[in-house]
XYZ file of C-alpha atoms in Angstrom:
737
model
C -61.070 -55.028 -30.309
C -58.695 -52.111 -30.041
C -57.626 -50.417 -26.808
C -60.298 -47.905 -25.741
C -57.999 -44.942 -26.243
C -57.791 -45.740 -29.986
C -61.516 -45.898 -30.701
C -64.390 -43.432 -30.604
C -67.173 -44.770 -28.355
C -70.653 -45.313 -29.721
C -72.115 -42.886 -27.177
C -69.728 -40.060 -28.085
C -71.302 -36.631 -27.647
C -72.416 -35.000 -30.899
C -73.635 -31.390 -30.952
C -74.811 -29.003 -33.658
C -73.493 -25.469 -34.019
C -76.418 -23.089 -33.728
C -75.982 -20.023 -35.936
C -79.498 -19.711 -37.353
C -80.398 -16.377 -35.768
C -77.061 -14.754 -36.604
C -77.356 -15.933 -40.216
C -80.958 -14.695 -40.426
C -79.822 -11.172 -39.526
C -77.357 -10.987 -42.438
C -78.255 -8.942 -45.505
C -78.426 -10.736 -48.892
C -74.984 -9.333 -49.818
C -73.493 -10.416 -46.498
C -74.914 -13.900 -46.993
C -73.277 -14.137 -50.434
C -69.979 -12.960 -48.969
C -70.246 -15.550 -46.166
C -71.232 -18.274 -48.633
C -68.224 -17.892 -50.917
C -65.829 -17.543 -48.004
C -67.324 -20.737 -46.565
C -66.841 -22.544 -49.863
C -63.205 -21.406 -49.952
C -62.711 -22.616 -46.376
C -64.291 -26.029 -46.985
C -62.242 -26.637 -50.119
C -59.013 -25.610 -48.410
C -59.788 -27.802 -45.420
C -59.362 -30.869 -47.629
C -55.604 -30.146 -47.616
C -55.584 -31.225 -43.953
C -56.114 -34.824 -45.103
C -52.778 -34.546 -46.944
C -51.169 -32.948 -43.882
C -52.149 -35.759 -41.506
C -51.398 -39.348 -42.545
C -50.577 -41.225 -45.771
C -53.896 -43.091 -45.664
C -56.232 -40.224 -44.665
C -57.059 -39.057 -48.237
C -57.983 -42.608 -49.295
C -60.165 -43.172 -46.228
C -61.964 -39.876 -46.876
C -62.490 -40.733 -50.565
C -63.788 -44.202 -49.692
C -66.250 -42.926 -47.096
C -67.448 -40.163 -49.395
C -68.173 -42.655 -52.160
C -70.068 -44.916 -49.778
C -72.291 -42.180 -48.350
C -72.956 -40.480 -51.667
C -74.452 -43.741 -52.966
C -76.328 -44.591 -49.747
C -77.207 -42.262 -46.887
C -76.349 -43.370 -43.311
C -79.754 -44.998 -42.730
C -79.548 -46.979 -45.979
C -75.977 -48.047 -45.269
C -77.013 -49.118 -41.774
C -79.717 -51.363 -43.231
C -77.217 -52.809 -45.685
C -74.728 -53.457 -42.877
C -77.366 -55.218 -40.785
C -78.180 -57.393 -43.793
C -74.471 -58.244 -44.046
C -74.539 -59.608 -40.494
C -73.325 -56.644 -38.447
C -74.892 -55.963 -35.062
C -76.558 -52.634 -34.265
C -73.511 -51.765 -32.129
C -71.147 -52.477 -35.029
C -73.268 -50.404 -37.404
C -73.164 -47.489 -34.989
C -69.406 -47.967 -34.516
C -68.902 -47.609 -38.267
C -71.005 -44.433 -38.423
C -69.125 -42.967 -35.468
C -65.794 -43.786 -37.117
C -66.880 -42.100 -40.368
C -68.138 -39.050 -38.456
C -64.816 -38.935 -36.613
C -62.823 -38.960 -39.858
C -64.900 -36.076 -41.228
C -64.792 -34.130 -37.980
C -61.009 -34.477 -37.564
C -60.234 -34.328 -41.292
C -58.337 -37.551 -40.996
C -57.935 -40.652 -38.845
C -55.992 -38.951 -36.023
C -57.712 -36.947 -33.294
C -57.202 -33.212 -33.733
C -56.968 -32.883 -29.961
C -54.169 -35.209 -28.848
C -52.982 -36.480 -32.243
C -53.888 -40.074 -31.347
C -54.996 -42.480 -34.049
C -58.512 -43.869 -33.931
C -59.597 -47.051 -35.706
C -62.989 -48.602 -36.505
C -64.468 -50.413 -33.498
C -65.570 -53.467 -35.479
C -63.789 -56.384 -37.171
C -62.008 -55.578 -40.417
C -63.654 -58.544 -42.173
C -67.136 -57.265 -41.351
C -66.332 -53.754 -42.552
C -64.959 -55.233 -45.765
C -68.263 -57.038 -46.375
C -70.164 -53.779 -45.915
C -67.870 -51.852 -48.258
C -67.584 -54.410 -51.051
C -71.318 -55.137 -50.939
C -72.344 -51.484 -50.892
C -74.221 -49.595 -53.574
C -71.038 -47.600 -54.279
C -69.171 -50.846 -54.968
C -71.957 -52.003 -57.296
C -71.703 -48.731 -59.247
C -67.898 -48.472 -59.299
C -66.473 -51.865 -58.292
C -62.849 -51.298 -59.343
C -62.558 -47.850 -57.744
C -64.092 -48.865 -54.430
C -62.081 -52.089 -54.204
C -58.883 -50.172 -55.028
C -59.557 -47.555 -52.335
C -60.292 -50.241 -49.760
C -57.176 -52.248 -50.622
C -55.040 -49.116 -50.424
C -56.170 -48.051 -46.959
C -57.538 -51.092 -45.139
C -54.323 -52.174 -43.393
C -53.332 -48.683 -42.284
C -56.925 -47.891 -41.309
C -56.775 -50.603 -38.638
C -53.075 -50.767 -37.828
C -51.995 -49.857 -34.307
C -48.293 -50.624 -34.718
C -46.441 -48.524 -32.136
C -45.158 -45.871 -34.531
C -48.605 -45.410 -36.088
C -50.492 -44.746 -32.851
C -49.636 -41.047 -32.731
C -48.581 -38.217 -34.982
C -44.894 -37.485 -34.611
C -41.523 -37.362 -36.307
C -39.001 -40.173 -36.779
C -39.524 -43.030 -34.339
C -42.048 -40.964 -32.335
C -44.896 -41.262 -34.858
C -46.189 -40.627 -38.341
C -46.619 -37.265 -40.072
C -47.028 -36.095 -43.648
C -45.487 -32.683 -42.998
C -42.222 -34.607 -43.466
C -41.300 -37.635 -45.568
C -41.150 -40.848 -43.573
C -37.354 -40.920 -43.405
C -37.002 -37.458 -41.823
C -35.814 -37.099 -38.238
C -35.810 -34.194 -35.801
C -32.246 -33.455 -36.952
C -33.500 -33.052 -40.519
C -36.241 -30.729 -39.282
C -33.727 -28.567 -37.414
C -31.438 -28.360 -40.435
C -34.369 -27.416 -42.685
C -35.454 -24.698 -40.260
C -31.940 -23.233 -40.259
C -32.013 -23.261 -44.066
C -35.406 -21.545 -44.197
C -34.238 -18.919 -41.710
C -31.131 -18.271 -43.808
C -33.317 -17.550 -46.852
C -35.950 -15.617 -44.893
C -38.570 -18.187 -45.924
C -41.435 -19.113 -43.626
C -42.159 -22.773 -42.870
C -45.905 -22.140 -42.441
C -46.958 -23.283 -45.945
C -44.235 -25.904 -46.510
C -43.616 -29.614 -46.284
C -40.179 -31.266 -46.243
C -39.266 -34.316 -48.343
C -35.924 -36.093 -48.086
C -34.588 -37.399 -51.376
C -31.836 -39.669 -52.667
C -28.373 -38.375 -51.662
C -26.278 -36.740 -54.375
C -22.470 -36.638 -54.231
C -22.727 -38.172 -50.796
C -24.770 -35.204 -49.569
C -28.328 -35.351 -48.197
C -30.993 -33.865 -50.505
C -34.166 -32.144 -49.384
C -37.188 -30.713 -51.187
C -38.914 -27.786 -49.497
C -42.332 -27.681 -51.158
C -44.508 -24.571 -50.879
C -48.307 -24.734 -51.062
C -49.521 -22.908 -54.182
C -51.712 -23.067 -57.267
C -48.721 -22.442 -59.538
C -46.082 -25.096 -59.967
C -42.565 -24.870 -61.361
C -43.593 -23.798 -64.860
C -42.131 -20.480 -66.063
C -44.233 -17.617 -64.746
C -44.259 -13.863 -64.628
C -41.837 -12.527 -62.058
C -43.110 -12.505 -58.521
C -41.444 -12.293 -55.142
C -41.383 -16.104 -55.066
C -39.804 -16.992 -58.426
C -36.307 -16.005 -57.281
C -36.617 -18.429 -54.349
C -37.477 -21.446 -56.516
C -34.056 -22.973 -57.105
C -31.347 -25.261 -55.748
C -29.203 -24.350 -52.769
C -26.146 -25.722 -50.993
C -26.485 -25.374 -47.215
C -24.300 -26.871 -44.491
C -23.201 -29.767 -46.648
C -26.694 -30.586 -47.941
C -28.654 -29.949 -51.131
C -31.942 -28.050 -50.800
C -34.439 -27.580 -53.629
C -37.281 -25.088 -53.111
C -40.328 -26.027 -55.189
C -44.023 -25.185 -55.101
C -47.391 -26.531 -56.206
C -48.380 -28.491 -53.076
C -52.184 -28.967 -52.907
C -52.443 -27.032 -56.226
C -55.881 -28.268 -57.423
C -57.360 -27.757 -53.960
C -55.979 -24.221 -53.650
C -57.303 -23.460 -57.119
C -60.813 -24.036 -55.754
C -60.021 -21.821 -52.766
C -58.859 -19.010 -55.033
C -61.955 -19.258 -57.266
C -64.273 -18.670 -54.322
C -62.153 -15.930 -52.802
C -62.433 -14.170 -56.170
C -66.226 -14.549 -56.019
C -66.320 -13.302 -52.435
C -64.529 -10.094 -53.478
C -67.643 -8.992 -55.365
C -69.574 -8.896 -52.070
C -66.907 -7.369 -49.810
C -68.175 -4.644 -47.492
C -65.184 -2.304 -47.895
C -61.781 -1.799 -49.518
C -59.937 -3.502 -46.655
C -61.829 -6.727 -47.320
C -61.203 -6.430 -51.068
C -57.463 -5.882 -50.593
C -57.310 -8.615 -47.954
C -58.843 -11.130 -50.360
C -56.601 -9.988 -53.216
C -53.518 -10.681 -51.091
C -54.833 -14.065 -49.955
C -55.387 -14.955 -53.600
C -51.814 -13.888 -54.367
C -50.547 -15.918 -51.415
C -52.316 -19.146 -52.384
C -51.500 -18.679 -56.087
C -47.794 -17.931 -55.698
C -47.021 -19.735 -52.425
C -46.117 -16.478 -50.700
C -46.400 -16.092 -46.927
C -45.385 -12.435 -47.360
C -48.567 -11.912 -49.415
C -50.568 -13.619 -46.667
C -48.994 -11.224 -44.163
C -50.078 -8.268 -46.317
C -53.593 -9.704 -46.425
C -53.478 -10.122 -42.652
C -52.586 -6.439 -42.255
C -55.730 -5.468 -44.152
C -57.662 -7.993 -42.050
C -56.430 -6.344 -38.835
C -57.500 -2.938 -40.206
C -61.005 -4.218 -41.004
C -62.548 -3.325 -37.643
C -65.842 -4.774 -36.506
C -67.068 -6.493 -39.695
C -70.505 -8.105 -39.646
C -69.036 -11.211 -41.322
C -65.619 -12.117 -39.924
C -63.250 -14.620 -41.509
C -59.653 -15.783 -41.707
C -58.066 -18.416 -43.934
C -54.665 -19.948 -44.557
C -51.947 -22.129 -43.080
C -52.364 -20.952 -39.513
C -51.734 -23.118 -36.442
C -48.543 -25.152 -36.042
C -49.705 -27.457 -33.220
C -49.636 -30.631 -35.320
C -46.237 -30.141 -36.932
C -43.932 -32.266 -34.737
C -41.296 -29.528 -35.098
C -43.809 -26.737 -34.421
C -43.292 -24.522 -37.509
C -45.661 -25.686 -40.269
C -49.239 -24.468 -40.335
C -52.336 -26.590 -40.774
C -54.852 -25.203 -43.229
C -57.937 -23.705 -41.642
C -60.615 -21.232 -42.548
C -63.489 -19.820 -40.586
C -66.506 -17.661 -41.325
C -68.629 -16.251 -38.504
C -71.176 -13.566 -37.595
C -71.019 -11.075 -34.741
C -72.789 -11.761 -31.425
C -73.414 -8.163 -30.357
C -74.274 -8.699 -26.658
C -71.113 -10.583 -25.721
C -69.001 -8.426 -28.052
C -70.002 -5.364 -26.016
C -68.418 -6.954 -22.911
C -65.247 -7.743 -24.843
C -65.113 -4.137 -26.103
C -65.122 -2.981 -22.459
C -62.291 -5.414 -21.756
C -60.319 -3.983 -24.689
C -60.922 -0.447 -23.368
C -59.391 -1.533 -20.047
C -56.530 -3.493 -21.626
C -53.784 -0.889 -21.315
C -54.492 -0.507 -17.598
C -54.718 -4.271 -17.076
C -51.425 -4.865 -18.888
C -49.730 -2.864 -16.127
C -50.957 -5.459 -13.629
C -48.917 -8.216 -15.291
C -45.823 -9.248 -13.342
C -43.049 -8.080 -15.628
C -41.398 -4.662 -16.155
C -42.918 -2.198 -18.659
C -39.824 -2.622 -20.849
C -40.938 -6.216 -21.492
C -44.264 -4.983 -22.875
C -44.886 -3.685 -26.415
C -43.922 -0.028 -26.898
C -47.517 0.773 -27.840
C -50.621 -1.311 -27.238
C -52.290 -1.636 -30.610
C -55.991 -1.709 -29.743
C -57.396 -4.855 -31.352
C -60.831 -5.942 -32.399
C -62.342 -8.349 -29.881
C -65.649 -9.829 -30.903
C -67.814 -12.745 -29.936
C -68.822 -14.629 -33.045
C -71.245 -17.364 -33.943
C -69.441 -19.739 -36.292
C -71.014 -20.548 -39.627
C -68.019 -22.487 -40.971
C -64.787 -23.724 -39.432
C -62.704 -25.965 -41.661
C -59.631 -27.849 -40.526
C -59.102 -30.608 -38.000
C -60.953 -29.034 -35.075
C -62.747 -25.949 -33.754
C -61.228 -23.843 -30.960
C -63.212 -21.791 -28.444
C -61.197 -18.649 -29.078
C -58.510 -17.338 -31.408
C -55.842 -14.651 -31.277
C -54.412 -14.108 -34.767
C -52.436 -13.555 -36.928
C -49.597 -15.706 -35.611
C -46.881 -13.741 -37.419
C -44.617 -12.279 -34.722
C -43.616 -9.220 -36.770
C -47.244 -8.248 -37.433
C -48.284 -8.809 -33.832
C -45.497 -6.509 -32.611
C -46.052 -3.687 -35.144
C -49.576 -3.959 -36.604
C -51.503 -5.702 -33.863
C -53.934 -8.601 -33.913
C -57.569 -9.561 -33.518
C -59.229 -11.569 -30.775
C -62.156 -13.812 -31.506
C -64.345 -15.697 -29.043
C -66.517 -18.296 -30.734
C -69.762 -18.086 -28.796
C -71.687 -21.006 -30.255
C -68.594 -23.234 -29.882
C -68.326 -22.203 -26.230
C -71.976 -23.135 -25.792
C -71.107 -26.684 -26.879
C -68.132 -26.709 -24.513
C -70.369 -25.603 -21.595
C -72.685 -28.577 -22.022
C -71.813 -30.741 -19.002
C -73.732 -33.673 -17.542
C -73.342 -34.025 -13.773
C -72.924 -37.798 -13.930
C -70.008 -37.383 -16.353
C -68.146 -34.860 -14.176
C -65.032 -36.747 -13.098
C -62.440 -36.065 -10.375
C -64.427 -33.411 -8.474
C -65.821 -33.486 -4.938
C -69.603 -33.906 -4.849
C -70.037 -30.511 -3.178
C -68.170 -28.830 -6.069
C -70.183 -30.335 -8.920
C -73.306 -28.139 -8.853
C -71.201 -24.997 -8.444
C -68.980 -26.148 -11.319
C -71.937 -26.738 -13.647
C -73.496 -23.362 -12.775
C -70.342 -21.268 -13.258
C -68.279 -23.190 -15.811
C -69.781 -21.260 -18.752
C -69.458 -17.750 -17.282
C -65.973 -18.442 -15.923
C -64.899 -19.834 -19.302
C -66.087 -16.596 -20.989
C -63.820 -14.643 -18.640
C -60.877 -17.001 -19.118
C -61.158 -17.034 -22.923
C -61.370 -13.230 -23.010
C -58.295 -12.773 -20.837
C -56.368 -15.626 -22.477
C -56.832 -14.256 -25.998
C -56.610 -10.491 -25.425
C -54.088 -10.127 -22.611
C -52.421 -13.542 -22.743
C -51.535 -13.905 -26.405
C -51.779 -10.138 -26.831
C -49.155 -9.208 -24.245
C -45.394 -9.190 -24.106
C -42.575 -7.940 -26.302
C -39.952 -9.885 -28.250
C -36.491 -8.320 -28.223
C -35.314 -8.223 -31.858
C -32.229 -7.169 -33.787
C -33.248 -6.466 -37.403
C -31.317 -7.142 -40.602
C -29.641 -3.720 -40.334
C -28.392 -4.438 -36.820
C -30.861 -2.122 -35.073
C -32.464 -3.227 -31.785
C -36.061 -2.626 -30.719
C -34.955 -2.200 -27.085
C -32.325 -0.132 -25.281
C -29.365 -2.448 -24.612
C -27.984 -0.116 -21.982
C -31.045 0.419 -19.781
C -33.256 -2.677 -20.120
C -32.546 -5.055 -17.234
C -33.494 -8.704 -16.942
C -35.557 -8.850 -13.685
C -34.555 -12.481 -13.113
C -30.794 -11.851 -13.231
C -30.464 -8.131 -12.527
C -28.195 -7.875 -15.580
C -28.469 -6.362 -19.061
C -30.184 -8.383 -21.790
C -27.826 -11.107 -23.075
C -29.943 -12.736 -25.808
C -32.560 -11.752 -28.419
C -34.094 -12.694 -31.783
C -31.980 -12.185 -34.884
C -33.409 -11.186 -38.253
C -35.448 -14.059 -39.704
C -35.910 -15.792 -36.360
C -39.436 -16.144 -34.976
C -40.908 -17.445 -31.738
C -41.991 -20.682 -33.491
C -38.708 -21.247 -35.308
C -36.581 -20.558 -32.217
C -38.566 -22.454 -29.574
C -39.841 -25.028 -32.117
C -41.195 -28.127 -30.339
C -42.222 -26.328 -27.127
C -43.313 -23.019 -28.718
C -47.046 -23.735 -28.970
C -47.472 -25.281 -25.540
C -45.259 -22.684 -23.816
C -47.298 -19.841 -25.329
C -50.615 -21.491 -24.427
C -49.339 -21.913 -20.863
C -48.384 -18.224 -20.691
C -51.826 -17.171 -21.978
C -53.699 -19.520 -19.620
C -51.628 -18.242 -16.677
C -52.434 -14.631 -17.600
C -56.125 -15.554 -17.584
C -55.938 -17.115 -14.114
C -53.861 -14.213 -12.783
C -56.053 -11.391 -14.095
C -59.397 -13.036 -13.307
C -58.580 -12.117 -9.684
C -58.952 -8.432 -10.661
C -62.387 -7.068 -9.556
C -62.448 -4.676 -12.529
C -62.316 -7.612 -14.952
C -65.167 -9.436 -13.243
C -67.301 -6.263 -13.179
C -66.898 -5.969 -16.962
C -68.488 -9.412 -17.289
C -71.219 -8.511 -14.785
C -69.974 -10.358 -11.700
C -69.668 -8.855 -8.224
C -69.592 -10.044 -4.613
C -70.202 -13.741 -3.983
C -70.849 -14.443 -7.672
C -67.469 -12.977 -8.592
C -65.768 -15.186 -6.002
C -67.558 -18.251 -7.381
C -66.426 -17.372 -10.930
C -62.813 -17.138 -9.704
C -63.041 -20.398 -7.806
C -64.580 -22.346 -10.700
C -62.118 -20.862 -13.197
C -59.152 -22.015 -11.081
C -60.831 -25.337 -10.284
C -61.520 -25.944 -13.980
C -57.831 -25.319 -14.770
C -56.623 -27.643 -12.016
C -59.002 -30.406 -13.111
C -57.934 -29.870 -16.748
C -54.334 -30.372 -15.629
C -55.241 -33.819 -14.345
C -57.328 -34.670 -17.422
C -54.313 -33.650 -19.531
C -52.530 -36.865 -18.581
C -54.582 -38.609 -21.285
C -52.413 -36.782 -23.816
C -49.050 -37.861 -22.401
C -47.241 -40.829 -23.967
C -45.029 -42.576 -21.361
C -43.256 -44.738 -23.964
C -41.892 -41.643 -25.694
C -41.911 -39.334 -22.654
C -43.744 -36.809 -24.795
C -46.926 -34.726 -24.893
C -49.337 -34.912 -27.841
C -51.431 -31.785 -27.252
C -50.106 -28.276 -26.606
C -53.067 -26.892 -24.655
C -53.302 -29.898 -22.354
C -49.560 -29.950 -21.685
C -49.888 -26.273 -20.760
C -52.646 -27.043 -18.250
C -50.654 -29.857 -16.668
C -47.722 -27.451 -16.242
C -50.007 -24.993 -14.435
C -51.286 -27.791 -12.188
C -47.657 -28.605 -11.303
C -46.904 -24.947 -10.543
C -49.896 -24.682 -8.214
C -49.107 -27.989 -6.509
C -45.550 -26.784 -5.966
C -46.924 -23.662 -4.272
C -47.793 -25.941 -1.352
C -49.740 -24.985 1.787
C -52.633 -27.182 0.675
C -53.663 -24.869 -2.163
C -54.196 -27.836 -4.469
C -54.287 -31.554 -3.711
C -54.778 -34.532 -6.023
C -55.756 -37.679 -4.121
C -56.182 -41.234 -5.501
C -59.417 -42.862 -4.327
C -61.682 -45.768 -5.192
C -64.912 -44.988 -7.017
C -68.399 -46.245 -6.206
C -67.903 -48.812 -8.990
C -64.865 -50.232 -7.191
C -62.429 -48.985 -9.823
C -59.544 -46.506 -9.301
C -60.598 -42.878 -9.087
C -59.152 -39.547 -7.945
C -60.266 -36.255 -6.429
C -58.972 -32.758 -7.116
C -59.324 -30.211 -4.334
C -58.697 -26.466 -4.446
C -58.723 -24.400 -1.251
C -60.560 -21.251 -2.336
C -59.257 -19.326 0.684
C -55.671 -19.804 -0.487
C -56.058 -18.725 -4.119
C -54.957 -15.143 -3.441
C -52.392 -15.569 -0.617
C -50.713 -18.706 -2.057
C -51.777 -19.222 -5.654
C -51.374 -15.684 -6.925
C -47.722 -15.201 -5.788
C -46.756 -18.609 -7.223
C -48.372 -17.786 -10.554
C -46.763 -14.329 -10.509
C -43.250 -15.776 -10.157
C -43.873 -18.370 -12.857
C -45.422 -15.895 -15.303
C -42.542 -13.453 -14.954
C -40.049 -16.195 -15.766
C -42.074 -17.337 -18.785
C -42.235 -13.820 -20.217
C -38.586 -12.920 -19.591
C -37.356 -16.120 -21.247
C -39.696 -15.574 -24.199
C -38.806 -11.880 -24.645
C -35.082 -12.610 -24.634
C -35.304 -15.676 -26.874
C -33.532 -17.727 -24.202
C -34.272 -21.172 -25.602
C -32.048 -23.095 -23.190
C -33.565 -21.385 -20.145
C -37.077 -21.695 -21.499
C -36.715 -25.404 -22.202
C -35.186 -26.089 -18.797
C -38.029 -24.323 -16.984
C -40.859 -25.693 -19.070
C -39.677 -29.255 -19.380
C -39.150 -29.477 -15.613
C -42.804 -28.716 -14.970
C -44.007 -30.811 -17.936
C -42.218 -33.953 -16.703
C -44.579 -36.794 -15.776
C -43.212 -39.250 -13.191
C -44.507 -41.599 -10.545
C -42.819 -39.668 -7.748
C -44.953 -39.222 -4.661
C -47.152 -37.743 -3.463
C -49.066 -37.352 -6.762
C -47.753 -40.428 -8.672
C -48.828 -38.961 -12.006
C -48.010 -42.017 -14.134
C -50.333 -44.118 -11.998
C -52.944 -41.341 -12.080
C -52.692 -41.380 -15.886
C -54.098 -44.940 -15.862
C -57.042 -43.670 -13.802
C -57.597 -40.758 -16.185
C -57.618 -43.146 -19.181
C -60.035 -45.440 -17.347
C -62.528 -42.614 -16.801
C -61.902 -40.354 -19.804
C -64.747 -38.892 -21.853
C -64.193 -38.538 -25.587
C -64.090 -35.050 -27.056
C -67.411 -33.978 -28.562
C -68.033 -34.057 -32.302
C -69.549 -30.905 -33.809
C -71.988 -30.867 -36.722
C -71.716 -27.745 -38.894
C -74.270 -26.395 -41.350
C -73.833 -25.869 -45.085
C -74.772 -22.912 -47.228
C -76.257 -23.406 -50.677
C -76.744 -20.862 -53.442
C -80.235 -21.146 -54.944
C -80.593 -18.535 -57.667
C -79.347 -15.342 -56.050
C -80.266 -16.383 -52.515
C -78.164 -18.263 -49.983
C -79.883 -20.951 -47.943
C -78.700 -22.335 -44.604
C -78.814 -26.134 -44.391
C -78.789 -27.574 -40.880
C -78.368 -31.170 -39.690
C -79.293 -33.243 -36.663
C -76.832 -33.651 -33.801
C -75.810 -37.263 -34.450
C -73.099 -39.218 -36.226
C -75.509 -39.674 -39.135
C -76.231 -35.934 -39.222
C -72.524 -35.131 -39.295
C -72.013 -37.573 -42.171
C -74.930 -36.033 -44.099
C -73.426 -32.575 -43.677
C -70.267 -33.756 -45.414
C -72.121 -35.753 -48.064
C -73.902 -32.532 -49.061
C -70.857 -30.257 -48.712
C -69.540 -30.655 -52.266
C -72.636 -31.372 -54.393
C -71.119 -30.144 -57.665
C -67.710 -31.774 -57.602
C -67.489 -34.434 -54.883
C -66.187 -37.232 -57.163
C -63.680 -34.857 -58.768
C -62.336 -33.813 -55.342
C -61.942 -37.425 -54.246
C -59.999 -38.132 -57.445
C -57.795 -35.096 -56.816
C -57.071 -36.154 -53.229
C -56.127 -39.717 -54.143
C -53.973 -38.546 -57.048
C -52.091 -36.115 -54.808
C -51.660 -38.801 -52.134
C -50.481 -41.393 -54.676
C -47.972 -38.963 -56.229
C -46.211 -38.685 -52.847
C -46.848 -42.209 -51.542
C -43.207 -43.191 -52.148
C -42.193 -40.965 -49.224
C -44.012 -43.260 -46.783
C -43.500 -46.665 -48.340
C -43.101 -48.355 -44.959
C -44.707 -45.945 -42.501
C -44.352 -48.365 -39.611
C -40.570 -48.424 -39.973
C -38.929 -45.611 -38.058
C -35.834 -43.867 -39.459
C -32.688 -43.607 -37.400
C -32.099 -40.441 -35.391
C -29.270 -39.354 -37.647
C -29.831 -36.890 -40.476
């Protein structure tokens, strides 16, 4: 059997998203709007399979065929008849649920591969003897033969997502290295093209020069088309001794489905902002234009307080090993009015609270653009995983000039709150009951501060294409050096493109640190209804939760590559290191032996030292983070961040040894079952499913009732067309471009 870190355990937690009441309160028109947006999101989410691993589309197609022919209970009975044990049957269902939940065979949180926890020969018997194989023997056998080796393989390079020798990714062809990625980013910057909706494929050299294809995601391909802002970009280029060809049409049949449902949603839009937003999204997905998506995002920002909230596109860059390409995601959600009222009070106090942050006013935006901040109950969230909160759009230029929106996903938070005392690791016994009582409320506070005043704060110093600066070069002083500003962002440069591999984690660390820092403010806690002893408990549990999360983060560190696989968890480890470095017994991490005789550890936080010791340490760290970000000082930013992110076995903590303890006692991330919507006549019905691996599988089996087989054919055709780029995925390219 595989190492425990590469399987999903049979007792993995599975929870259902509860949005029944919020959906019930929607009007018939709002339900139709939500339905078509949900359909667009689910179709687009299939692109994530093609953004993850070479085998993911085939595994998805195979599983979908199996469960369309036999539901989970029927397939379980068939598997038992084939000689599998109950445990092996459950392991197969959990694996299938994991593939659906992560939209691929790599965990969305940590980017680690997971494989079936049963022998390959037994799974083969189940598949080839299934009802699906009886109905379509050649197709099922072909799918199995295509993916069976990679489904189970744990060769070193295939254990994690990564670039070059560090792992596998389908954002880049298999022979690309980090040097290729850097060169491609420089090329994209030179042409003022965003990497968000691209993939990079390295071709056969011409004239002794490397050749690259930059492929944009779009419905349209390279056929002659009416002039648009994109057609002039679709051509060959010479750049720094290399050939670049910009093409489009990636995921075309999938995006066509997205566009069809966005068109249908337009008919039920509540206002002109929503109509114009959808029109620009349609243009973006049709033409491959990020500029059109930015225009749509501007209308989205202007659409204040909608009953049905949504966002869709190539959004988060966490899983691109270089940190620039966006994974497709789409969400549709309904407003939770009670919690939203608290967030509105936080927004009203934001300008005052921004002044509390430990950097000069010149490092803050010239004008705080008051955002929407709502608590939402998710109806649909497509992609590889569901966050607890979002601050979008991610486009730096829009965030600086147009603003942003903050979203807290209430019914997702409710799943995150669910904590069993016996599964609470690394805490003192006297902390556990307090932790369980206040984890939820403290997380509400942290998410609110993280999204609104973490991601929503700070200014980037920019010189535009005309040479004009958005700051006064003469008067603005760097508080860390006492000198004038020496570096900034040039036209075309963004936070992601400039800080690349550390950008996501660095920004998450800054936002988390802002949350910890500002939760000490009594005004903030009063907004959320906490005063006196309760307020102090919320602060304590919020800080304790962060410190414990820093220890748990070690699961996502790979010693062999000296690299982190998850931006949020790396950020939390960095904060743990900062607080440990503060000294004076503020935080201690002590190895122990558990009641079961196996290695264990305990995290302690001295609540009496949070303000006198923890706050000044966090203040110094936060100021450095912001100054380095504002000035675009990549070298300084990397030096600071990578120092704290380093994992060694140096005493007293001995983090590499502690990592073994964390892996020994880790709890797998919960799987979330989402509902479906179905149009019956002119009415939209909500279809809900049980909180189990079988329920999650059923939700996907019923997600595409009209065109499931067609979609599976599309996915395998798209994967096969590009399969040549990963002919030997276990063989790592050299580090030279």
